[in-house]
Amino acid sequence: MILPAEKELRAVLARFAQARIEHDVRPTGRTSRDLEDSAYTLCVMTGSRTVEQALLAADALLEQYGAGRVGFSQEDETLAA
């Protein structure tokens, strides 16, 4: 599996969360499609078959990304940006 970029993974997670909230608050055909689309994208990005598996996989990936930054100081992060 090709690992998604951290920025892209976070963007899809945010899109999924927003779609979930909108659909729970005021379900419409549009919110249903947005939720399905973001869930599908999240599953494809993580190589998962269900949203639950995709969310667990995304959490694990974000942990890996965070572990890769553990020896950097704040100054290093600022320079990298």
CSV table of C-alpha atoms in Angstrom, one decimal, residues 2-40:
chain,number,residue,atom,x,y,z
A,2,ILE,CA,1.2,3.5,-0.8
A,3,LEU,CA,1.2,5.6,2.3
A,4,PRO,CA,-0.8,8.8,2.1
A,5,ALA,CA,0.9,12.1,2.9
A,6,GLU,CA,0.1,13.2,6.4
A,7,LYS,CA,-1.4,16.5,5.2
A,8,GLU,CA,-3.8,14.7,2.8
A,9,LEU,CA,-4.8,12.2,5.4
A,10,ARG,CA,-5.6,14.9,7.9
A,11,ALA,CA,-7.6,16.8,5.2
A,12,VAL,CA,-9.7,13.7,4.4
A,13,LEU,CA,-10.3,13.0,8.1
A,14,ALA,CA,-11.5,16.6,8.6
A,15,ARG,CA,-13.7,16.3,5.6
A,16,PHE,CA,-15.2,13.0,6.9
A,17,ALA,CA,-15.8,14.5,10.3
A,18,GLN,CA,-17.5,17.6,8.9
A,19,ALA,CA,-19.7,15.4,6.6
A,20,ARG,CA,-20.6,13.1,9.6
A,21,ILE,CA,-21.6,16.1,11.7
A,22,GLU,CA,-23.6,17.8,8.9
A,23,HIS,CA,-25.4,14.5,8.2
A,24,ASP,CA,-26.2,13.8,11.8
A,25,VAL,CA,-27.5,17.3,12.4
A,26,ARG,CA,-29.6,17.7,9.2
A,27,PRO,CA,-29.6,14.7,6.9
A,28,THR,CA,-30.2,15.4,3.3
A,29,GLY,CA,-29.3,13.7,0.0
A,30,ARG,CA,-26.3,16.0,-0.3
A,31,THR,CA,-25.0,15.3,3.2
A,32,SER,CA,-25.5,11.6,2.6
A,33,ARG,CA,-23.5,11.8,-0.7
A,34,ASP,CA,-20.8,13.9,1.0
A,35,LEU,CA,-20.5,11.3,3.9
A,36,GLU,CA,-20.3,8.4,1.5
A,37,ASP,CA,-17.7,10.1,-0.7
A,38,SER,CA,-15.5,11.1,2.2
A,39,ALA,CA,-15.9,7.6,3.8
A,40,TYR,CA,-14.9,6.0,0.5
